[in-house]
XYZ file of C-alpha atoms in Angstrom:
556
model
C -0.392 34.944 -5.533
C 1.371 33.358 -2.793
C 1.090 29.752 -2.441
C -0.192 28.365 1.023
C 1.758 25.990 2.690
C 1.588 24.082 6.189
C 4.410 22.821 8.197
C 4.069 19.966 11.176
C 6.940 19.812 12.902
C 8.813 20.230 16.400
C 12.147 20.300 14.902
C 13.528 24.329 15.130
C 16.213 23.986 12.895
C 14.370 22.100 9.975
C 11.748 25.092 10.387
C 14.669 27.014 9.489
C 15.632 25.316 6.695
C 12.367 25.369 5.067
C 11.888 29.601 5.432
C 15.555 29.805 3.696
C 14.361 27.141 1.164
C 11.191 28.473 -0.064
C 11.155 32.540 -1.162
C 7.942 35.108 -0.920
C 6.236 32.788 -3.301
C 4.763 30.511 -0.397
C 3.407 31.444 2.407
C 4.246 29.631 5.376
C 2.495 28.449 8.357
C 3.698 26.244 11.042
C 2.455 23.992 13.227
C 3.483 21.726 16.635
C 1.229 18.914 17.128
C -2.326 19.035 19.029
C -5.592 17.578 19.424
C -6.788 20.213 17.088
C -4.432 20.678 14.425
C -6.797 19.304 11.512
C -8.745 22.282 12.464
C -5.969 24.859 12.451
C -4.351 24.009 8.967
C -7.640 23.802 7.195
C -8.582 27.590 8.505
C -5.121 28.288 5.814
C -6.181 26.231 3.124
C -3.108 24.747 2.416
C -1.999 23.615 -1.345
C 0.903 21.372 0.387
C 1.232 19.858 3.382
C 4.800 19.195 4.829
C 5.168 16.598 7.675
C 7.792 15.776 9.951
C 7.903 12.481 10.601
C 11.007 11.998 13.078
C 9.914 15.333 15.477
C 6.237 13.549 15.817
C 6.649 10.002 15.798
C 4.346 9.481 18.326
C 1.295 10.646 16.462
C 2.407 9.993 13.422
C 0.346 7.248 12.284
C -2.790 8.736 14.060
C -2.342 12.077 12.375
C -1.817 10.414 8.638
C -5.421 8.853 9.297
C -6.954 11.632 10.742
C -5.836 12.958 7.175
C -7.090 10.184 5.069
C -10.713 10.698 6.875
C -10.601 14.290 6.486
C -12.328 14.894 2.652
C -10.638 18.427 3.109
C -6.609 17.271 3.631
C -6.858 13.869 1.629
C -7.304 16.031 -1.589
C -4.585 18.285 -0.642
C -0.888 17.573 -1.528
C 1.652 15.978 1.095
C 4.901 15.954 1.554
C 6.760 13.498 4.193
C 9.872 15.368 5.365
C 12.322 14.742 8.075
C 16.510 15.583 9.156
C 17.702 13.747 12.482
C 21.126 12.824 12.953
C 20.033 10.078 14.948
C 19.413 8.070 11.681
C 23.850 8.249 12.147
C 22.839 5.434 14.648
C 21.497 3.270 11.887
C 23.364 3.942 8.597
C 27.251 4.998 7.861
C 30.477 5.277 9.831
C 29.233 5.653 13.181
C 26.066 2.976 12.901
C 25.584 1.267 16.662
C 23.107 -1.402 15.049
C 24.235 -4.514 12.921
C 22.205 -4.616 10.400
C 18.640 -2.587 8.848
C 16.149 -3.495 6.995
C 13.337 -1.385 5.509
C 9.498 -3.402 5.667
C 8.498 -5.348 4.448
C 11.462 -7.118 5.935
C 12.667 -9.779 3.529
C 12.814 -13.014 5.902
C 15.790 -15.035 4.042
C 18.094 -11.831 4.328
C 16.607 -11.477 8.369
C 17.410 -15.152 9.183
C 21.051 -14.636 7.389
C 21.509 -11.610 9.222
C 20.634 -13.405 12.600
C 22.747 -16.489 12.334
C 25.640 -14.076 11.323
C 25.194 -11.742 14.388
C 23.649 -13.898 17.581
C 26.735 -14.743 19.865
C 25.158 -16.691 22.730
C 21.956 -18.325 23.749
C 19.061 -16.637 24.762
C 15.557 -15.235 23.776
C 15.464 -12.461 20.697
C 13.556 -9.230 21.889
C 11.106 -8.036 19.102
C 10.281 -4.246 19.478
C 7.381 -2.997 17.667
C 3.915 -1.673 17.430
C 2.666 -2.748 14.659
C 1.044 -6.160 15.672
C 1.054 -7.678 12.304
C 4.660 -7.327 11.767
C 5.303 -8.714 15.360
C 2.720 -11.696 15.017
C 4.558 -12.139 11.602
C 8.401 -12.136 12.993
C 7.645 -14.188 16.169
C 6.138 -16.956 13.753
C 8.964 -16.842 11.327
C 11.523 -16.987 14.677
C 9.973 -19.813 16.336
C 9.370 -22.039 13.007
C 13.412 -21.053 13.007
C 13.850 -22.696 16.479
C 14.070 -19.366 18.154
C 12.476 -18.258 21.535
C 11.122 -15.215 21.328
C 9.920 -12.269 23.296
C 7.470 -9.474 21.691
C 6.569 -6.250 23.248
C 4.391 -3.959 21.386
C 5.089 -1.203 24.406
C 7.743 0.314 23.452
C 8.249 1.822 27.092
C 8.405 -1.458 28.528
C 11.330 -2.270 25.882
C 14.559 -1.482 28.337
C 13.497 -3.183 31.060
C 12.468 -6.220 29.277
C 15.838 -6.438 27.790
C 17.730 -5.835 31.431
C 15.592 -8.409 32.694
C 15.787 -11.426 30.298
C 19.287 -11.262 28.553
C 18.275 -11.378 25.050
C 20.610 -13.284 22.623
C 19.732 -10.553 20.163
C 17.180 -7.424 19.706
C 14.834 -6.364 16.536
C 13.639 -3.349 16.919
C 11.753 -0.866 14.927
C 12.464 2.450 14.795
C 9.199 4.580 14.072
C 7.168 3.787 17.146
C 4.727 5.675 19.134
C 5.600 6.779 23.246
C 9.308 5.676 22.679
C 11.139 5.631 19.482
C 13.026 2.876 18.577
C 16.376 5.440 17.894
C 16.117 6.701 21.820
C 16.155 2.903 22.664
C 19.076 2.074 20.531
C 20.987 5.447 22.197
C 20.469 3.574 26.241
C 21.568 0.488 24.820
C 24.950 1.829 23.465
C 25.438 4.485 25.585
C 28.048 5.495 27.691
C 27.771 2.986 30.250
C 27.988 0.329 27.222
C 25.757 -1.965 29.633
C 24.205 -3.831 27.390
C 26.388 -6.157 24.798
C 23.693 -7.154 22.597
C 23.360 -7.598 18.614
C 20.489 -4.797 17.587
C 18.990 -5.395 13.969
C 17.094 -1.939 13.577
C 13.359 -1.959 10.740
C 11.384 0.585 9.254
C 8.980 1.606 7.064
C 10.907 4.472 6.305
C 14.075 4.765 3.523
C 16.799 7.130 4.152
C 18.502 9.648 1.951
C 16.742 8.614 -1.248
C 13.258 10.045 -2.001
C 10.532 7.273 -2.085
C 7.303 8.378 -4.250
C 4.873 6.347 -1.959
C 5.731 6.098 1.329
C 4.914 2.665 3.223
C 3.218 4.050 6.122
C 1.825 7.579 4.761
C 1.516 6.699 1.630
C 2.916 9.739 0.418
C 6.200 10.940 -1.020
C 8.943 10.695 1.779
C 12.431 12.141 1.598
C 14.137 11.382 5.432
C 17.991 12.122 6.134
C 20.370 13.186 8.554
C 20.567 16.031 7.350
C 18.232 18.358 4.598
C 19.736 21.536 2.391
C 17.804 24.204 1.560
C 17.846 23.292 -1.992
C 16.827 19.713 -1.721
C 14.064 21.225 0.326
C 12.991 23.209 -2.842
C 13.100 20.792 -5.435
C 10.659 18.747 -3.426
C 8.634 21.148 -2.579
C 8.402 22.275 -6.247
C 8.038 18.771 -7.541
C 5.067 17.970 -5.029
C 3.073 21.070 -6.108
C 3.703 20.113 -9.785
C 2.685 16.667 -9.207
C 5.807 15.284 -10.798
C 5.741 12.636 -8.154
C 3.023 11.253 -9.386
C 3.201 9.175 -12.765
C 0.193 9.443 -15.626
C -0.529 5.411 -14.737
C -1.499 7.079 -11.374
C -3.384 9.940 -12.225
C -7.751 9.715 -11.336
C -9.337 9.702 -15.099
C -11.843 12.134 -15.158
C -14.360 12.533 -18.142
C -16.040 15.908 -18.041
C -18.748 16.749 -20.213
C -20.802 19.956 -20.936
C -21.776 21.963 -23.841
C -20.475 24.962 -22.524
C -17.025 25.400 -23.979
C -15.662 27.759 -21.660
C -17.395 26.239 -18.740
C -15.525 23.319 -19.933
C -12.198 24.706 -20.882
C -12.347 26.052 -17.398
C -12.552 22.922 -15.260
C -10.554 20.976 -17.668
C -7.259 23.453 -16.781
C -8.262 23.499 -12.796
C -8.636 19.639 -12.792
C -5.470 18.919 -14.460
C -3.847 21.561 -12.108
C -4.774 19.286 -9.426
C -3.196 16.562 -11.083
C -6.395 14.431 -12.615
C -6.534 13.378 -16.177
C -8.856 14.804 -17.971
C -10.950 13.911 -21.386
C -13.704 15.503 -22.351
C -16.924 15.508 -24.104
C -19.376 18.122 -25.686
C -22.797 16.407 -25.542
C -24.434 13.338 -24.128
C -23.689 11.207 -26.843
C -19.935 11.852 -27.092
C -20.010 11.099 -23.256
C -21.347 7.813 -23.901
C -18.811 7.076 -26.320
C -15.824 8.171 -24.153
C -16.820 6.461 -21.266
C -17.393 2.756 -23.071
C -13.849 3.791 -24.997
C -11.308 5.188 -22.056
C -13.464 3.380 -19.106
C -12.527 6.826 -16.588
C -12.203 6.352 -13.130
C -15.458 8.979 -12.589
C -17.600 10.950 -15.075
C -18.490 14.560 -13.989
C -21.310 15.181 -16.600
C -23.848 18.447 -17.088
C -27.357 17.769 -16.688
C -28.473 19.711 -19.757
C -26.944 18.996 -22.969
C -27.531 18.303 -26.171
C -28.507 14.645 -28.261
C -28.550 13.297 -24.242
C -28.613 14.952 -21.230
C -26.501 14.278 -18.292
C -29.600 12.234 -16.644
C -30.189 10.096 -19.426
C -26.064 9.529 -19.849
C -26.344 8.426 -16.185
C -29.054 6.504 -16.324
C -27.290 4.196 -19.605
C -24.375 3.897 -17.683
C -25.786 2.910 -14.188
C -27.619 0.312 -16.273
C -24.762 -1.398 -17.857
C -23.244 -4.026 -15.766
C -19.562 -3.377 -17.374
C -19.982 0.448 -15.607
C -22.569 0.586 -12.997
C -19.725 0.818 -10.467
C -18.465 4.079 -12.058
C -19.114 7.130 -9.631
C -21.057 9.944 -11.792
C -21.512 13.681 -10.178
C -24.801 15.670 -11.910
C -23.259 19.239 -12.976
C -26.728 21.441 -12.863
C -28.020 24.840 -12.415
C -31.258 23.511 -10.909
C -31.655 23.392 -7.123
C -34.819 21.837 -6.804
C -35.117 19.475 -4.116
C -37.298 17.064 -6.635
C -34.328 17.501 -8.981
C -31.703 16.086 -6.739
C -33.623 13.534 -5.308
C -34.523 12.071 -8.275
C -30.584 11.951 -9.599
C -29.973 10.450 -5.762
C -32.523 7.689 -6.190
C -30.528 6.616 -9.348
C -27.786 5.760 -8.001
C -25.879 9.249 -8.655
C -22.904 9.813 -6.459
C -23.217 13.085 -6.247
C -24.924 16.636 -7.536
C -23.536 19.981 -7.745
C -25.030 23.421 -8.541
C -23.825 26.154 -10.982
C -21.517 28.206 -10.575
C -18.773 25.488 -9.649
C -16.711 26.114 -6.921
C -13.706 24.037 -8.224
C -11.477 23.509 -4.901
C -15.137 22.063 -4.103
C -15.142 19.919 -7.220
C -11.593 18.461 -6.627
C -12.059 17.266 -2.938
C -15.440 15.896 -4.164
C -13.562 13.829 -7.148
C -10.987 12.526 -4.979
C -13.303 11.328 -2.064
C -15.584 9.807 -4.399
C -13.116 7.991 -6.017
C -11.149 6.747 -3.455
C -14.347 5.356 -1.811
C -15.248 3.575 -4.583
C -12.166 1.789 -5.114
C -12.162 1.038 -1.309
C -15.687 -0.222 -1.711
C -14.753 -2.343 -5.086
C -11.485 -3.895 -5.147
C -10.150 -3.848 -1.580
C -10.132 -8.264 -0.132
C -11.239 -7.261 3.407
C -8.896 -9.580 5.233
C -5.419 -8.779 3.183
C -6.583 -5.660 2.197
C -4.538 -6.417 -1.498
C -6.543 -5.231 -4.794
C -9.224 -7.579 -5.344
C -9.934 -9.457 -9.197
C -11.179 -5.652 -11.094
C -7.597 -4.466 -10.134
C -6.381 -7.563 -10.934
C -7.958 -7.714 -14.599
C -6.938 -3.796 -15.478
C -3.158 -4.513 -14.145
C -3.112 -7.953 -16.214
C -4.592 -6.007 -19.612
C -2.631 -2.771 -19.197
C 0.759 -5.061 -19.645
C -0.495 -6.892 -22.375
C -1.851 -3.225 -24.332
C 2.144 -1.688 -23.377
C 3.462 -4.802 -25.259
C 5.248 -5.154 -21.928
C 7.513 -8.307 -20.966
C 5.665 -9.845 -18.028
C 5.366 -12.600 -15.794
C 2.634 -13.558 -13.547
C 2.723 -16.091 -10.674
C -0.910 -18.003 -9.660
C 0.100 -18.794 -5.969
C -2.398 -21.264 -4.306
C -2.411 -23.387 -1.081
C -2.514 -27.280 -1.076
C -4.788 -29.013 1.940
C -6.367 -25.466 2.570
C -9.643 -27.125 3.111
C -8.722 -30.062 5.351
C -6.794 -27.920 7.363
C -9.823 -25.597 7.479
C -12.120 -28.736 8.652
C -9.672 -29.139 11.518
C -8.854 -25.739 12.639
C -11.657 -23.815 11.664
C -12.188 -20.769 9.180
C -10.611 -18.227 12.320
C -7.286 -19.982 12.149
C -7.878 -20.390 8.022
C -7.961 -16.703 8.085
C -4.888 -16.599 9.691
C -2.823 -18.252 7.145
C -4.210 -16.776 4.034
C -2.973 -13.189 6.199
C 0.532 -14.750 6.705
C 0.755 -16.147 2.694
C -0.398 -12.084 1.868
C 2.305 -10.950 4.235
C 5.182 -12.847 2.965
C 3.903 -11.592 -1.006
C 4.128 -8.034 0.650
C 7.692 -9.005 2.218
C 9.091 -9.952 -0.999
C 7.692 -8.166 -3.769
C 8.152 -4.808 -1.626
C 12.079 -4.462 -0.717
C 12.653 -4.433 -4.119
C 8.811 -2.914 -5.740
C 8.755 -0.895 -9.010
C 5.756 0.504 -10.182
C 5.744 -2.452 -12.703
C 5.338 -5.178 -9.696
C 1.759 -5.939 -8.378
C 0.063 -8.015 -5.811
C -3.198 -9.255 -5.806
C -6.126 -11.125 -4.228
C -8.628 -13.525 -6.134
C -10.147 -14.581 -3.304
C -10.359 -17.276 -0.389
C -5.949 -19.194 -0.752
C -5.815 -17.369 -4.158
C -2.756 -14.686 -4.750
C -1.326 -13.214 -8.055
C 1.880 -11.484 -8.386
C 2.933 -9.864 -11.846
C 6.821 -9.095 -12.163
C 9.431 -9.248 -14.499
C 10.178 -12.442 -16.265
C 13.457 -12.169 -14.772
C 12.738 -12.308 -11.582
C 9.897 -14.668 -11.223
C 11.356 -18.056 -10.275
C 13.737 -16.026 -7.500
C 9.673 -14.688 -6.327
C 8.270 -17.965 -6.446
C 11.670 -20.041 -4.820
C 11.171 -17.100 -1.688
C 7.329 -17.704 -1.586
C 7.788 -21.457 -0.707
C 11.236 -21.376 1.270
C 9.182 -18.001 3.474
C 5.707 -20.300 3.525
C 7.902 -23.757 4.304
C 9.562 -22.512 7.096
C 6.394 -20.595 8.941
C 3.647 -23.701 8.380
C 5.069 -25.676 11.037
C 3.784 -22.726 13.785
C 0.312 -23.412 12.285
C -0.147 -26.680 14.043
C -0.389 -28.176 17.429
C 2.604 -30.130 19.259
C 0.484 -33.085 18.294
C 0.012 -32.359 14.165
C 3.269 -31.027 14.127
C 4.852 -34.231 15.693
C 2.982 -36.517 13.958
C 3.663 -34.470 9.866
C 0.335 -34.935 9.426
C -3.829 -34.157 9.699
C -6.064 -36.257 10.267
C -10.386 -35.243 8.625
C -12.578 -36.340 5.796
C -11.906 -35.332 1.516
C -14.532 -34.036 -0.193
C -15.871 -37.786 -0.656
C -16.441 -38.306 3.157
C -13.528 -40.280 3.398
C -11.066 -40.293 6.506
C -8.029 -39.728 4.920
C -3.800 -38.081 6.085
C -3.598 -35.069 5.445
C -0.131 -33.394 4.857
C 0.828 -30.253 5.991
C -0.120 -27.040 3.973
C 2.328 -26.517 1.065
C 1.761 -23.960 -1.673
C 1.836 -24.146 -5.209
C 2.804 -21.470 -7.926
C 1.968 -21.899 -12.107
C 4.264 -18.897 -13.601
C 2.782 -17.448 -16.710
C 4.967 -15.088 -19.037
C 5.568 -13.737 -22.432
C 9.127 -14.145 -23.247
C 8.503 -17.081 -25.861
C 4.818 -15.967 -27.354
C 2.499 -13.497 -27.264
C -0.293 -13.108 -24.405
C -3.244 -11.902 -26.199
C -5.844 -11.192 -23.168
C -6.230 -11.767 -19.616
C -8.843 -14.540 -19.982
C -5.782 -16.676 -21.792
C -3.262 -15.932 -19.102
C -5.872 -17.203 -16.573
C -6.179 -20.211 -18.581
C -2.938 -20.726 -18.765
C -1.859 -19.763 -14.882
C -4.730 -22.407 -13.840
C -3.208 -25.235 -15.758
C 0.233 -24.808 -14.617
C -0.752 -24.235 -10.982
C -2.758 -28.032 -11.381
C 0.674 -29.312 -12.847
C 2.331 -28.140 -9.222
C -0.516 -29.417 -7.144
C 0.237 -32.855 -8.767
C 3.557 -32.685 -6.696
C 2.141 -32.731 -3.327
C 4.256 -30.303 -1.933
C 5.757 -26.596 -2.423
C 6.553 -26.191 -5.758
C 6.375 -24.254 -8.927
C 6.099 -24.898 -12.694
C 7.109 -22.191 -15.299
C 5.664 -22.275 -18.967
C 8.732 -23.433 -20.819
C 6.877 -23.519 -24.091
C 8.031 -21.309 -27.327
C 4.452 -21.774 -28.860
């Protein structure tokens, strides 16, 4: 049976490419952008979605959340695929631009690239739409002595430049209305009117395949130019799931007395790329769920030693799982039935027979709601302390070499007093946005960022690259604080507000502090003692009084 797969694109010749690439084993549809495309590609229920990025950049972003809110795409498979050779502008022999970065832009290697390219005085242009990014840069610029001009309008981008004479020009290249390649093409085109330094960003990489895209999220492979058996292999690795690693995979426990029933599911599920354990009766279930902690439990109603209701109802009781989503597997469809499994706290309730395309879309919503609900810090949006824990004790179970940082903020609070918790906000968003700028140019699947909550930040690494980390934390943190403050603080070095005592007391400015916790030298047993241990050494660089770090240098 064929497999169905949708195309967005504009591009004529990459549509080309993909009917050469893929044989009568797919069936292809494709589609140009409209207000109603979510509508048109689930009428094919697709089992991979291909996107263009380039040919549709600007409804790109709006049509990647359209498919995160649809329950029918998000389960589907996507692909991020693109060929323009305008990326020539950017990259190799014939680049116009003098220097790219992908985002999160590291700031040291920005600022380098700056003072190595700006010729003359004059304001630096910052082209972008992404408002974090340009509230970000224009910080990082002006605590750098730079004047700075932002537009977020990309169409306004030209004639802002002809008018003001930048000294230099940032300017992304994925942007909505106009694109940041078209403006790089007027200002080195014929004419040549415009002698200005351009340093060109993205969120996209080019001619390598990245597994998780930055702005999708999804695997991305974007070049100048695609061959029909690149186009293959990806294709065939995204239906196969090889993109995605067993660490990544949704743990499913599935448990029913019906062996074939259960055989059945098992083989669909993992086709969709879950993992999969299961259990035979209620009490098994019980046991498998306190043992491999899944990220849902799909669970029969009637089964022997415990039924399904009574496996739910243990769980939902114990504080250690009550967060885990459970979906009731029955053959009854009595409204008293349902309501009653509702009322518990169920997530959710199908009927017999099992429509498994049903089943899968159901498992992924579920889950990723839950860990949206869970984990998610609502203002930097970084995994919250459960993440946090399972990242922390999955290194120490791999016997993994590790090093965690425990970054923290000196005179948060007094500078809270002052300013207020709006502009507190603020810089606990700029201290996550410089983690995400420096852990990300270079992120493995082994690095991790998280949020404990209020000035609190982890970051787990490789011991062999955690000083470097912690050194760019404070010199990135050091050089923005200054913008945080009025002329008058900022003149004066200094606060003025009451400690914790009611005393009027100097304040200095906000530094941050880092306590480096690792295993090179001894063993970490649990994530309790590397806590311990992080909070101690993050006291010993408070004790400086400003930016610093201290790493455990003891063998035992």
């Amino acid at each position: 049976m064929a497999i169905n797969v949708a195309v967005v694109t504009d591009d004529l010749l990459l549509s080309e490419k993909i009917i050469k690439a893929l044989d009568y084993n797919y069936n292809l549809r494709f589609f140009n952008y409209s207000d109603f495309i979510i509508e048109e590609i689930e009428k094919i229920n697709p089992e991979l979605l291909i996107v263009d990025i380039i040919s549709i950049p600007k409804y790109f972003t709006g049509f990647i959340e359209r498919i995160r809110n649809t329950s029918f795409l998000s389960s589907k498979k996507i692909l991020i695929l693109s060929q323009n050779k305008k990326i020539d502008l950017i990259i190799g022999e014939q680049s116009k631009v003098n220097a790219y970065f992908t985002k999160p832009v590291d700031f040291d290697e920005l600022n380098t690239a700056i003072k190595n390219n700006i010729k003359r005085n004059g304001p630096i242009v910052v082209i972008d739409y992404d408002k974090e990014f340009l509230e970000l840069t224009e910080l990082f610029l002006k605590s750098n002595g730079y004047e700075v001009i932002t537009i977020e309008n990309s169409l306004k981008a030209i004639d802002t430049i002809r008018k003001t004479h930048p000294s230099l020009v940032i300017v992304d290249l994925i942007m909505p209305d106009k694109d940041g390649f078209e403006i790089i093409s007027e200002l080195f085109g014929e004419e040549k009117k415009y002698d200005i330094p351009v340093i060109a960003v993205s969120a996209i990489s080019f001619n390598k395949l990245n597994k998780k895209g930055i702005i999708s999220g999804y695997p991305e492979y974007i070049s100048r130019d695609l061959t029909p058996e690149l186009i293959k292999e990806l294709v065939e690795n995204s239906i196969s799931n090889v993109f995605v690693s067993e660490d990544e995979k949704i743990k499913v426990l599935l448990a029913d007395d019906e062996l074939g029933l259960l055989l059945l599911l098992r083989e669909s599920l993992e086709m969709a790329g879950f993992k999969v354990f299961t259990a035979s009766d209620g009490k098994e279930a019980v046991e498998k769920i306190y043992d491999l902690n899944p990220d849902i439990a799909v669970i029969d109603y009637n089964m022997p030693f415990k039924n399904g209701m009574d496996v739910a109802i243990e769980i939902k009781n114990n504080p250690l799982y009550s967060h885990m989503p459970i979906i009731i597997v029955t053959g009854k469809s009595d409204k008293e039935t349902k309501i009653k499994a509702l009322n518990m706290g169920i997530d959710d309730y199908i009927i017999k027979p099992v429509d498994t395309d049903e089943l899968v879309a159901r498992i992924r919503m579920i889950v990723k709601r839950n860990r949206l609900v869970l984990d998610a810090n609502p203002l930097s949006k970084l995994p919250g302390n459960p993440s946090i824990q399972s990242r922390i004790e999955k290194a120490i179970e791999k016997n993994e070499k590790f090093a965690v940082l425990y970054v923290d903020l000196n005179n948060f609070k007094a500078y809270n007093d002052v300013y207020g918790f709006e502009a507190g906000d603020r810089v606990i968003k700029t201290l996550s946005d410089i983690l995400v700028n420096i852990i990300m140019p270079e992120f493995s699947s082994f690095d991790f960022i998280g949020h404990i909550g209020g000035d609190d930040f982890i970051v787990l690494t490789t011991v062999d690259r955690a000083e470097a980390v912690a050194k760019k934390i404070i010199n990135n943190f050091n050089q923005i604080v200054p913008s945080f403050y009025n002329d008058s603080d900022r003149k004066n070095g200094y606060i003025i507000t009451s400690d914790r005592s009611g005393n009027v007391m100097k304040f200095p400015f906000l530094s941050v502090s880092i306590g480096i916790v690792h295993n090179l030298h001894k063993p970490l047993r649990s994530y309790a003692q590397v806590s311990h241990i992080g909070s101690e050494l993050k006291k010993a660089a408070k004790s400086a009084g400003v930016s610093s770090y201290i790493m455990d240098r003891r063998h035992s």
